[in-house]
């Protein structure tokens, strides 16, 4: 983990209220599922903002995708290219890719929870047969779907669902996941990697618990964070024993069975 002064190379609207930012961090590596804490310049936002790492290139270029939801991210969206930002990371426990080795790898994303799964998919295609990797991606409508072209280029199985039916199947992405698991693939060992809204993650946890061929179900949890270092304990969730664990330190990725009801 490093606290780096990183130059903004790109900060532009992707679509709707989603923005893509690339930063010259100079880092060599990260584990997909880890995140960064970004300081918003100008002194208007005291606390840094957490963002999942979408990917990190061989040249040390860090990419994040964020949604403007409040004053901090609104201020961040107007910071010009060339500005230096303080970026702390990579932080936290990422996905354990080794648990997917030899299995069908099932990635499930909701909304802009897709960002951490981009780097994960890029890592998986280096290790696995692309035909054994499937992405299930759901959003409210087509305008909220991100990185589709990048996933298509990877040549992995792509299963899209939108609530209004504007692209892919109409309905919830978890319904498409259930159909998939009931197909012949259900007879093969599978690993689930998921990131998105709590409601979706809770549904995936129940789906995995009922399917004996799911050997590992890894959930990337979201939570409000103040420090990102495990000091303030402001991002806790309950584990299966009723203890509080920190999303920033013990997570953000947890085995589903390690968590209490989401």
PDB file of C-alpha atoms in Angstrom:
ATOM      1  CA  UNK A   1       0.000   0.000   0.000  1.00  0.00           C
ATOM      2  CA  UNK A   2       1.307   3.422  -0.971  1.00  0.00           C
ATOM      3  CA  UNK A   3       0.140   7.012  -0.600  1.00  0.00           C
ATOM      4  CA  UNK A   4       0.980   8.301  -4.057  1.00  0.00           C
ATOM      5  CA  UNK A   5       0.766  11.674  -5.742  1.00  0.00           C
ATOM      6  CA  UNK A   6      -0.773  10.587  -9.036  1.00  0.00           C
ATOM      7  CA  UNK A   7      -1.331  12.755 -12.101  1.00  0.00           C
ATOM      8  CA  UNK A   8      -4.750  12.668 -13.760  1.00  0.00           C
ATOM      9  CA  UNK A   9      -4.407  11.506 -17.367  1.00  0.00           C
ATOM     10  CA  UNK A  10      -8.141  11.184 -18.046  1.00  0.00           C
ATOM     11  CA  UNK A  11     -11.258  12.361 -16.217  1.00  0.00           C
ATOM     12  CA  UNK A  12     -14.281  12.335 -18.459  1.00  0.00           C
ATOM     13  CA  UNK A  13     -17.958  11.455 -18.493  1.00  0.00           C
ATOM     14  CA  UNK A  14     -18.481   7.870 -19.574  1.00  0.00           C
ATOM     15  CA  UNK A  15     -22.291   7.988 -19.717  1.00  0.00           C
ATOM     16  CA  UNK A  16     -25.081   9.393 -17.550  1.00  0.00           C
ATOM     17  CA  UNK A  17     -23.500  10.302 -14.181  1.00  0.00           C
ATOM     18  CA  UNK A  18     -20.624   7.843 -14.573  1.00  0.00           C
ATOM     19  CA  UNK A  19     -17.071   9.057 -15.026  1.00  0.00           C
ATOM     20  CA  UNK A  20     -13.845   7.300 -15.953  1.00  0.00           C
ATOM     21  CA  UNK A  21     -10.562   8.421 -14.453  1.00  0.00           C
ATOM     22  CA  UNK A  22      -7.035   7.288 -15.256  1.00  0.00           C
ATOM     23  CA  UNK A  23      -4.145   8.190 -12.989  1.00  0.00           C
ATOM     24  CA  UNK A  24      -0.390   7.866 -13.356  1.00  0.00           C
ATOM     25  CA  UNK A  25       0.175   5.937 -10.128  1.00  0.00           C
ATOM     26  CA  UNK A  26       3.312   4.016 -11.078  1.00  0.00           C
ATOM     27  CA  UNK A  27       2.200   0.936  -9.127  1.00  0.00           C
ATOM     28  CA  UNK A  28       3.348  -2.461 -10.312  1.00  0.00           C
ATOM     29  CA  UNK A  29       0.507  -4.730  -9.227  1.00  0.00           C
ATOM     30  CA  UNK A  30      -2.802  -5.139  -7.410  1.00  0.00           C
ATOM     31  CA  UNK A  31      -5.272  -7.879  -6.553  1.00  0.00           C
ATOM     32  CA  UNK A  32      -8.602  -7.559  -8.395  1.00  0.00           C
ATOM     33  CA  UNK A  33     -11.215  -6.460  -5.871  1.00  0.00           C
ATOM     34  CA  UNK A  34      -8.911  -4.089  -4.012  1.00  0.00           C
ATOM     35  CA  UNK A  35      -9.720  -0.367  -3.830  1.00  0.00           C
ATOM     36  CA  UNK A  36      -8.154   3.069  -3.427  1.00  0.00           C
ATOM     37  CA  UNK A  37      -8.876   6.125  -1.292  1.00  0.00           C
ATOM     38  CA  UNK A  38      -8.734   9.305  -3.393  1.00  0.00           C
ATOM     39  CA  UNK A  39      -8.341  12.803  -1.936  1.00  0.00           C
ATOM     40  CA  UNK A  40     -10.575  15.398  -3.600  1.00  0.00           C
ATOM     41  CA  UNK A  41      -8.497  18.567  -4.128  1.00  0.00           C
ATOM     42  CA  UNK A  42      -9.601  22.046  -3.124  1.00  0.00           C
ATOM     43  CA  UNK A  43     -10.243  21.418   0.562  1.00  0.00           C
ATOM     44  CA  UNK A  44     -14.019  21.174   0.125  1.00  0.00           C
ATOM     45  CA  UNK A  45     -14.162  17.452   0.915  1.00  0.00           C
ATOM     46  CA  UNK A  46     -12.297  16.530   4.087  1.00  0.00           C
ATOM     47  CA  UNK A  47     -12.504  12.744   3.747  1.00  0.00           C
ATOM     48  CA  UNK A  48     -11.041  10.748   0.895  1.00  0.00           C
ATOM     49  CA  UNK A  49     -13.429   8.788  -1.326  1.00  0.00           C
ATOM     50  CA  UNK A  50     -13.132   4.997  -1.826  1.00  0.00           C
ATOM     51  CA  UNK A  51     -13.225   3.574  -5.361  1.00  0.00           C
ATOM     52  CA  UNK A  52     -12.765   0.036  -6.605  1.00  0.00           C
ATOM     53  CA  UNK A  53      -9.837  -0.471  -8.955  1.00  0.00           C
ATOM     54  CA  UNK A  54     -11.072  -1.261 -12.452  1.00  0.00           C
ATOM     55  CA  UNK A  55      -7.615  -2.143 -13.732  1.00  0.00           C
ATOM     56  CA  UNK A  56      -3.931  -1.310 -13.597  1.00  0.00           C
ATOM     57  CA  UNK A  57      -1.878  -1.356 -16.784  1.00  0.00           C
ATOM     58  CA  UNK A  58       1.706  -2.540 -17.119  1.00  0.00           C
ATOM     59  CA  UNK A  59       2.736   1.110 -17.282  1.00  0.00           C
ATOM     60  CA  UNK A  60       1.312   1.746 -13.822  1.00  0.00           C
ATOM     61  CA  UNK A  61      -1.800   3.541 -15.076  1.00  0.00           C
ATOM     62  CA  UNK A  62      -4.618   3.175 -12.570  1.00  0.00           C
ATOM     63  CA  UNK A  63      -8.210   3.229 -13.830  1.00  0.00           C
ATOM     64  CA  UNK A  64     -11.312   3.810 -11.731  1.00  0.00           C
ATOM     65  CA  UNK A  65     -14.944   4.321 -12.694  1.00  0.00           C
ATOM     66  CA  UNK A  66     -17.112   6.390 -10.385  1.00  0.00           C
ATOM     67  CA  UNK A  67     -20.652   7.700 -10.197  1.00  0.00           C
ATOM     68  CA  UNK A  68     -21.495  11.253  -9.183  1.00  0.00           C
ATOM     69  CA  UNK A  69     -23.747  10.761  -6.156  1.00  0.00           C
ATOM     70  CA  UNK A  70     -22.795  13.652  -3.861  1.00  0.00           C
ATOM     71  CA  UNK A  71     -20.682  16.748  -3.426  1.00  0.00           C
ATOM     72  CA  UNK A  72     -17.358  14.899  -3.200  1.00  0.00           C
ATOM     73  CA  UNK A  73     -17.750  12.984  -6.444  1.00  0.00           C
ATOM     74  CA  UNK A  74     -19.272  16.066  -8.117  1.00  0.00           C
ATOM     75  CA  UNK A  75     -16.160  18.057  -7.212  1.00  0.00           C
ATOM     76  CA  UNK A  76     -13.954  15.206  -8.394  1.00  0.00           C
ATOM     77  CA  UNK A  77     -15.671  15.129 -11.792  1.00  0.00           C
ATOM     78  CA  UNK A  78     -14.566  18.688 -12.509  1.00  0.00           C
ATOM     79  CA  UNK A  79     -10.873  18.256 -11.615  1.00  0.00           C
ATOM     80  CA  UNK A  80      -8.851  18.890 -14.801  1.00  0.00           C
ATOM     81  CA  UNK A  81      -6.362  16.575 -16.484  1.00  0.00           C
ATOM     82  CA  UNK A  82      -2.821  17.207 -15.269  1.00  0.00           C
ATOM     83  CA  UNK A  83      -3.856  17.725 -11.647  1.00  0.00           C
ATOM     84  CA  UNK A  84      -2.061  15.637  -9.020  1.00  0.00           C
ATOM     85  CA  UNK A  85      -4.243  13.697  -6.578  1.00  0.00           C
ATOM     86  CA  UNK A  86      -3.207  11.870  -3.422  1.00  0.00           C
ATOM     87  CA  UNK A  87      -4.191   8.235  -3.904  1.00  0.00           C
ATOM     88  CA  UNK A  88      -3.824   5.633  -1.155  1.00  0.00           C
ATOM     89  CA  UNK A  89      -3.766   2.013  -2.245  1.00  0.00           C
ATOM     90  CA  UNK A  90      -4.098  -0.694  -3.263  1.00  0.00           C
ATOM     91  CA  UNK A  91      -6.134  -1.418  -0.123  1.00  0.00           C
ATOM     92  CA  UNK A  92      -7.955  -4.424   1.262  1.00  0.00           C
ATOM     93  CA  UNK A  93      -8.478  -8.097   0.524  1.00  0.00           C
ATOM     94  CA  UNK A  94      -9.291  -8.833  -3.094  1.00  0.00           C
ATOM     95  CA  UNK A  95     -10.713 -11.853  -4.884  1.00  0.00           C
ATOM     96  CA  UNK A  96      -8.964 -15.191  -4.429  1.00  0.00           C
ATOM     97  CA  UNK A  97      -8.567 -16.240  -8.059  1.00  0.00           C
ATOM     98  CA  UNK A  98      -6.933 -19.530  -7.080  1.00  0.00           C
ATOM     99  CA  UNK A  99     -10.305 -20.803  -5.845  1.00  0.00           C
ATOM    100  CA  UNK A 100     -11.599 -20.561  -9.392  1.00  0.00           C
ATOM    101  CA  UNK A 101      -8.816 -22.624 -10.936  1.00  0.00           C
ATOM    102  CA  UNK A 102     -10.310 -25.573 -12.781  1.00  0.00           C
ATOM    103  CA  UNK A 103     -13.849 -24.405 -12.055  1.00  0.00           C
ATOM    104  CA  UNK A 104     -16.442 -22.528 -14.050  1.00  0.00           C
ATOM    105  CA  UNK A 105     -15.809 -18.884 -13.070  1.00  0.00           C
ATOM    106  CA  UNK A 106     -19.061 -16.947 -12.683  1.00  0.00           C
ATOM    107  CA  UNK A 107     -18.774 -13.161 -12.355  1.00  0.00           C
ATOM    108  CA  UNK A 108     -21.898 -11.301 -11.246  1.00  0.00           C
ATOM    109  CA  UNK A 109     -22.187  -7.505 -11.287  1.00  0.00           C
ATOM    110  CA  UNK A 110     -24.897  -4.973 -10.601  1.00  0.00           C
ATOM    111  CA  UNK A 111     -24.628  -1.380 -11.853  1.00  0.00           C
ATOM    112  CA  UNK A 112     -21.188   0.139 -11.447  1.00  0.00           C
ATOM    113  CA  UNK A 113     -20.195  -2.870  -9.363  1.00  0.00           C
ATOM    114  CA  UNK A 114     -18.865  -4.000 -12.726  1.00  0.00           C
ATOM    115  CA  UNK A 115     -15.642  -1.972 -12.319  1.00  0.00           C
ATOM    116  CA  UNK A 116     -13.724  -4.336  -9.953  1.00  0.00           C
ATOM    117  CA  UNK A 117     -14.767  -7.301 -12.116  1.00  0.00           C
ATOM    118  CA  UNK A 118     -13.005  -5.871 -15.172  1.00  0.00           C
ATOM    119  CA  UNK A 119      -9.550  -6.430 -13.710  1.00  0.00           C
ATOM    120  CA  UNK A 120     -10.707  -9.781 -12.351  1.00  0.00           C
ATOM    121  CA  UNK A 121     -11.849 -10.935 -15.795  1.00  0.00           C
ATOM    122  CA  UNK A 122      -8.582  -9.771 -17.352  1.00  0.00           C
ATOM    123  CA  UNK A 123      -6.671 -11.837 -14.781  1.00  0.00           C
ATOM    124  CA  UNK A 124      -8.884 -14.901 -15.251  1.00  0.00           C
ATOM    125  CA  UNK A 125      -8.498 -15.001 -19.029  1.00  0.00           C
ATOM    126  CA  UNK A 126      -4.735 -15.283 -18.503  1.00  0.00           C
ATOM    127  CA  UNK A 127      -5.234 -18.405 -16.391  1.00  0.00           C
ATOM    128  CA  UNK A 128      -8.400 -20.116 -17.634  1.00  0.00           C
ATOM    129  CA  UNK A 129     -10.157 -21.253 -20.792  1.00  0.00           C
ATOM    130  CA  UNK A 130     -12.347 -18.295 -21.807  1.00  0.00           C
ATOM    131  CA  UNK A 131     -15.267 -20.648 -22.417  1.00  0.00           C
ATOM    132  CA  UNK A 132     -15.272 -21.392 -18.671  1.00  0.00           C
ATOM    133  CA  UNK A 133     -15.697 -17.714 -17.708  1.00  0.00           C
ATOM    134  CA  UNK A 134     -19.171 -16.171 -17.612  1.00  0.00           C
ATOM    135  CA  UNK A 135     -20.229 -12.636 -16.698  1.00  0.00           C
ATOM    136  CA  UNK A 136     -23.769 -11.943 -15.483  1.00  0.00           C
ATOM    137  CA  UNK A 137     -24.407  -8.203 -15.535  1.00  0.00           C
ATOM    138  CA  UNK A 138     -27.573  -6.426 -14.484  1.00  0.00           C
ATOM    139  CA  UNK A 139     -28.696  -2.807 -14.305  1.00  0.00           C
ATOM    140  CA  UNK A 140     -31.822  -0.676 -14.308  1.00  0.00           C
ATOM    141  CA  UNK A 141     -31.514  -0.017 -18.046  1.00  0.00           C
ATOM    142  CA  UNK A 142     -29.042  -0.007 -20.915  1.00  0.00           C
ATOM    143  CA  UNK A 143     -27.675   3.425 -19.994  1.00  0.00           C
ATOM    144  CA  UNK A 144     -26.373   2.058 -16.678  1.00  0.00           C
ATOM    145  CA  UNK A 145     -24.324  -0.741 -18.269  1.00  0.00           C
ATOM    146  CA  UNK A 146     -20.582  -0.074 -18.390  1.00  0.00           C
ATOM    147  CA  UNK A 147     -17.519  -1.722 -19.986  1.00  0.00           C
ATOM    148  CA  UNK A 148     -19.607  -3.997 -22.226  1.00  0.00           C
ATOM    149  CA  UNK A 149     -17.259  -3.593 -25.199  1.00  0.00           C
ATOM    150  CA  UNK A 150     -14.253  -4.541 -23.084  1.00  0.00           C
ATOM    151  CA  UNK A 151     -15.909  -7.735 -21.877  1.00  0.00           C
ATOM    152  CA  UNK A 152     -17.060  -8.633 -25.394  1.00  0.00           C
ATOM    153  CA  UNK A 153     -13.489  -8.311 -26.633  1.00  0.00           C
ATOM    154  CA  UNK A 154     -12.344 -10.840 -24.026  1.00  0.00           C
ATOM    155  CA  UNK A 155     -14.534 -13.506 -25.599  1.00  0.00           C
ATOM    156  CA  UNK A 156     -16.094 -14.712 -22.351  1.00  0.00           C
ATOM    157  CA  UNK A 157     -19.737 -15.695 -21.876  1.00  0.00           C
ATOM    158  CA  UNK A 158     -21.838 -12.549 -21.479  1.00  0.00           C
ATOM    159  CA  UNK A 159     -25.310 -12.627 -19.887  1.00  0.00           C
ATOM    160  CA  UNK A 160     -27.015  -9.229 -19.573  1.00  0.00           C
ATOM    161  CA  UNK A 161     -30.262  -8.339 -17.832  1.00  0.00           C
ATOM    162  CA  UNK A 162     -31.999  -4.964 -17.476  1.00  0.00           C
ATOM    163  CA  UNK A 163     -35.067  -4.265 -15.385  1.00  0.00           C
ATOM    164  CA  UNK A 164     -36.804  -2.458 -18.258  1.00  0.00           C
ATOM    165  CA  UNK A 165     -35.692  -4.922 -20.950  1.00  0.00           C
ATOM    166  CA  UNK A 166     -33.778  -2.268 -22.916  1.00  0.00           C
ATOM    167  CA  UNK A 167     -30.855  -4.684 -23.372  1.00  0.00           C
ATOM    168  CA  UNK A 168     -30.595  -8.405 -22.750  1.00  0.00           C
ATOM    169  CA  UNK A 169     -33.153 -10.291 -20.695  1.00  0.00           C
ATOM    170  CA  UNK A 170     -35.864  -8.317 -18.909  1.00  0.00           C
ATOM    171  CA  UNK A 171     -35.689  -8.714 -15.144  1.00  0.00           C
ATOM    172  CA  UNK A 172     -33.085  -9.320 -12.470  1.00  0.00           C
ATOM    173  CA  UNK A 173     -29.615 -10.629 -13.211  1.00  0.00           C
ATOM    174  CA  UNK A 174     -29.998 -13.118 -10.360  1.00  0.00           C
ATOM    175  CA  UNK A 175     -32.868 -14.739 -12.268  1.00  0.00           C
ATOM    176  CA  UNK A 176     -30.524 -15.296 -15.208  1.00  0.00           C
ATOM    177  CA  UNK A 177     -27.938 -16.737 -12.834  1.00  0.00           C
ATOM    178  CA  UNK A 178     -30.490 -19.218 -11.476  1.00  0.00           C
ATOM    179  CA  UNK A 179     -31.383 -20.367 -14.999  1.00  0.00           C
ATOM    180  CA  UNK A 180     -27.725 -20.838 -15.812  1.00  0.00           C
ATOM    181  CA  UNK A 181     -27.102 -22.914 -12.706  1.00  0.00           C
ATOM    182  CA  UNK A 182     -30.078 -25.117 -13.533  1.00  0.00           C
ATOM    183  CA  UNK A 183     -28.592 -25.886 -16.945  1.00  0.00           C
ATOM    184  CA  UNK A 184     -26.006 -28.578 -17.631  1.00  0.00           C
ATOM    185  CA  UNK A 185     -23.312 -26.310 -16.214  1.00  0.00           C
ATOM    186  CA  UNK A 186     -24.883 -27.007 -12.824  1.00  0.00           C
ATOM    187  CA  UNK A 187     -23.088 -30.352 -12.777  1.00  0.00           C
ATOM    188  CA  UNK A 188     -19.655 -28.731 -12.824  1.00  0.00           C
ATOM    189  CA  UNK A 189     -17.794 -27.140  -9.888  1.00  0.00           C
ATOM    190  CA  UNK A 190     -18.192 -23.366 -10.033  1.00  0.00           C
ATOM    191  CA  UNK A 191     -16.875 -20.279  -8.283  1.00  0.00           C
ATOM    192  CA  UNK A 192     -18.884 -17.068  -7.965  1.00  0.00           C
ATOM    193  CA  UNK A 193     -17.255 -13.629  -7.801  1.00  0.00           C
ATOM    194  CA  UNK A 194     -19.772 -10.817  -7.221  1.00  0.00           C
ATOM    195  CA  UNK A 195     -19.906  -7.056  -6.723  1.00  0.00           C
ATOM    196  CA  UNK A 196     -22.952  -4.806  -6.589  1.00  0.00           C
ATOM    197  CA  UNK A 197     -25.866  -3.654  -4.407  1.00  0.00           C
ATOM    198  CA  UNK A 198     -26.429  -5.387  -1.065  1.00  0.00           C
ATOM    199  CA  UNK A 199     -29.785  -6.762  -2.188  1.00  0.00           C
ATOM    200  CA  UNK A 200     -28.182  -8.501  -5.140  1.00  0.00           C
ATOM    201  CA  UNK A 201     -25.344  -9.867  -3.012  1.00  0.00           C
ATOM    202  CA  UNK A 202     -27.838 -11.217  -0.482  1.00  0.00           C
ATOM    203  CA  UNK A 203     -29.713 -13.023  -3.247  1.00  0.00           C
ATOM    204  CA  UNK A 204     -26.464 -14.482  -4.608  1.00  0.00           C
ATOM    205  CA  UNK A 205     -25.515 -15.691  -1.136  1.00  0.00           C
ATOM    206  CA  UNK A 206     -28.784 -17.636  -0.907  1.00  0.00           C
ATOM    207  CA  UNK A 207     -28.404 -19.018  -4.437  1.00  0.00           C
ATOM    208  CA  UNK A 208     -24.891 -20.260  -3.685  1.00  0.00           C
ATOM    209  CA  UNK A 209     -25.957 -21.840  -0.387  1.00  0.00           C
ATOM    210  CA  UNK A 210     -28.565 -23.932  -2.219  1.00  0.00           C
ATOM    211  CA  UNK A 211     -26.197 -25.112  -4.951  1.00  0.00           C
ATOM    212  CA  UNK A 212     -23.757 -27.815  -3.816  1.00  0.00           C
ATOM    213  CA  UNK A 213     -21.549 -27.308  -6.881  1.00  0.00           C
ATOM    214  CA  UNK A 214     -20.609 -23.755  -5.859  1.00  0.00           C
ATOM    215  CA  UNK A 215     -17.271 -24.345  -4.146  1.00  0.00           C
ATOM    216  CA  UNK A 216     -16.623 -20.679  -3.386  1.00  0.00           C
ATOM    217  CA  UNK A 217     -18.862 -17.597  -3.431  1.00  0.00           C
ATOM    218  CA  UNK A 218     -16.891 -14.380  -2.974  1.00  0.00           C
ATOM    219  CA  UNK A 219     -18.778 -11.153  -2.365  1.00  0.00           C
ATOM    220  CA  UNK A 220     -17.273  -7.670  -2.633  1.00  0.00           C
ATOM    221  CA  UNK A 221     -19.022  -5.545  -0.022  1.00  0.00           C
ATOM    222  CA  UNK A 222     -19.619  -1.809  -0.220  1.00  0.00           C
ATOM    223  CA  UNK A 223     -19.747   0.440   2.837  1.00  0.00           C
ATOM    224  CA  UNK A 224     -19.258   4.059   3.865  1.00  0.00           C
ATOM    225  CA  UNK A 225     -15.599   4.633   4.746  1.00  0.00           C
ATOM    226  CA  UNK A 226     -13.747   7.386   6.524  1.00  0.00           C
ATOM    227  CA  UNK A 227     -10.140   6.210   6.648  1.00  0.00           C
ATOM    228  CA  UNK A 228      -9.868   3.013   4.594  1.00  0.00           C
ATOM    229  CA  UNK A 229      -7.218   1.739   7.016  1.00  0.00           C
ATOM    230  CA  UNK A 230      -9.314  -0.074   9.616  1.00  0.00           C
ATOM    231  CA  UNK A 231      -8.787   2.579  12.286  1.00  0.00           C
ATOM    232  CA  UNK A 232     -12.168   4.288  12.478  1.00  0.00           C
ATOM    233  CA  UNK A 233     -14.272   1.076  12.306  1.00  0.00           C
ATOM    234  CA  UNK A 234     -16.905   2.991  10.376  1.00  0.00           C
ATOM    235  CA  UNK A 235     -17.354   0.360   7.670  1.00  0.00           C
ATOM    236  CA  UNK A 236     -18.185  -2.747   9.683  1.00  0.00           C
ATOM    237  CA  UNK A 237     -20.458  -5.637   8.739  1.00  0.00           C
ATOM    238  CA  UNK A 238     -21.395  -8.700  10.796  1.00  0.00           C
ATOM    239  CA  UNK A 239     -19.769 -12.040  10.168  1.00  0.00           C
ATOM    240  CA  UNK A 240     -21.465 -15.414  10.563  1.00  0.00           C
ATOM    241  CA  UNK A 241     -20.510 -15.503  14.273  1.00  0.00           C
ATOM    242  CA  UNK A 242     -22.066 -12.105  14.950  1.00  0.00           C
ATOM    243  CA  UNK A 243     -18.741 -10.304  15.208  1.00  0.00           C
ATOM    244  CA  UNK A 244     -18.099  -7.006  13.474  1.00  0.00           C
ATOM    245  CA  UNK A 245     -15.502  -7.099  10.685  1.00  0.00           C
ATOM    246  CA  UNK A 246     -14.160  -4.141   8.748  1.00  0.00           C
ATOM    247  CA  UNK A 247     -14.908  -3.926   5.039  1.00  0.00           C
ATOM    248  CA  UNK A 248     -11.701  -1.977   4.406  1.00  0.00           C
ATOM    249  CA  UNK A 249      -9.405  -4.328   6.326  1.00  0.00           C
ATOM    250  CA  UNK A 250     -10.890  -7.841   6.477  1.00  0.00           C
ATOM    251  CA  UNK A 251     -12.639  -7.166   3.149  1.00  0.00           C
ATOM    252  CA  UNK A 252     -13.930  -5.780   0.900  1.00  0.00           C
ATOM    253  CA  UNK A 253     -14.106  -9.341  -0.478  1.00  0.00           C
ATOM    254  CA  UNK A 254     -15.564 -11.999   1.820  1.00  0.00           C
ATOM    255  CA  UNK A 255     -16.636 -15.597   1.398  1.00  0.00           C
ATOM    256  CA  UNK A 256     -20.433 -15.493   1.482  1.00  0.00           C
ATOM    257  CA  UNK A 257     -20.622 -18.140   4.214  1.00  0.00           C
ATOM    258  CA  UNK A 258     -18.450 -15.924   6.446  1.00  0.00           C
ATOM    259  CA  UNK A 259     -21.115 -13.200   6.531  1.00  0.00           C
ATOM    260  CA  UNK A 260     -24.399 -13.031   8.379  1.00  0.00           C
ATOM    261  CA  UNK A 261     -27.568 -12.199   6.417  1.00  0.00           C
ATOM    262  CA  UNK A 262     -26.856  -9.296   4.078  1.00  0.00           C
TER     263      UNK A 262
END
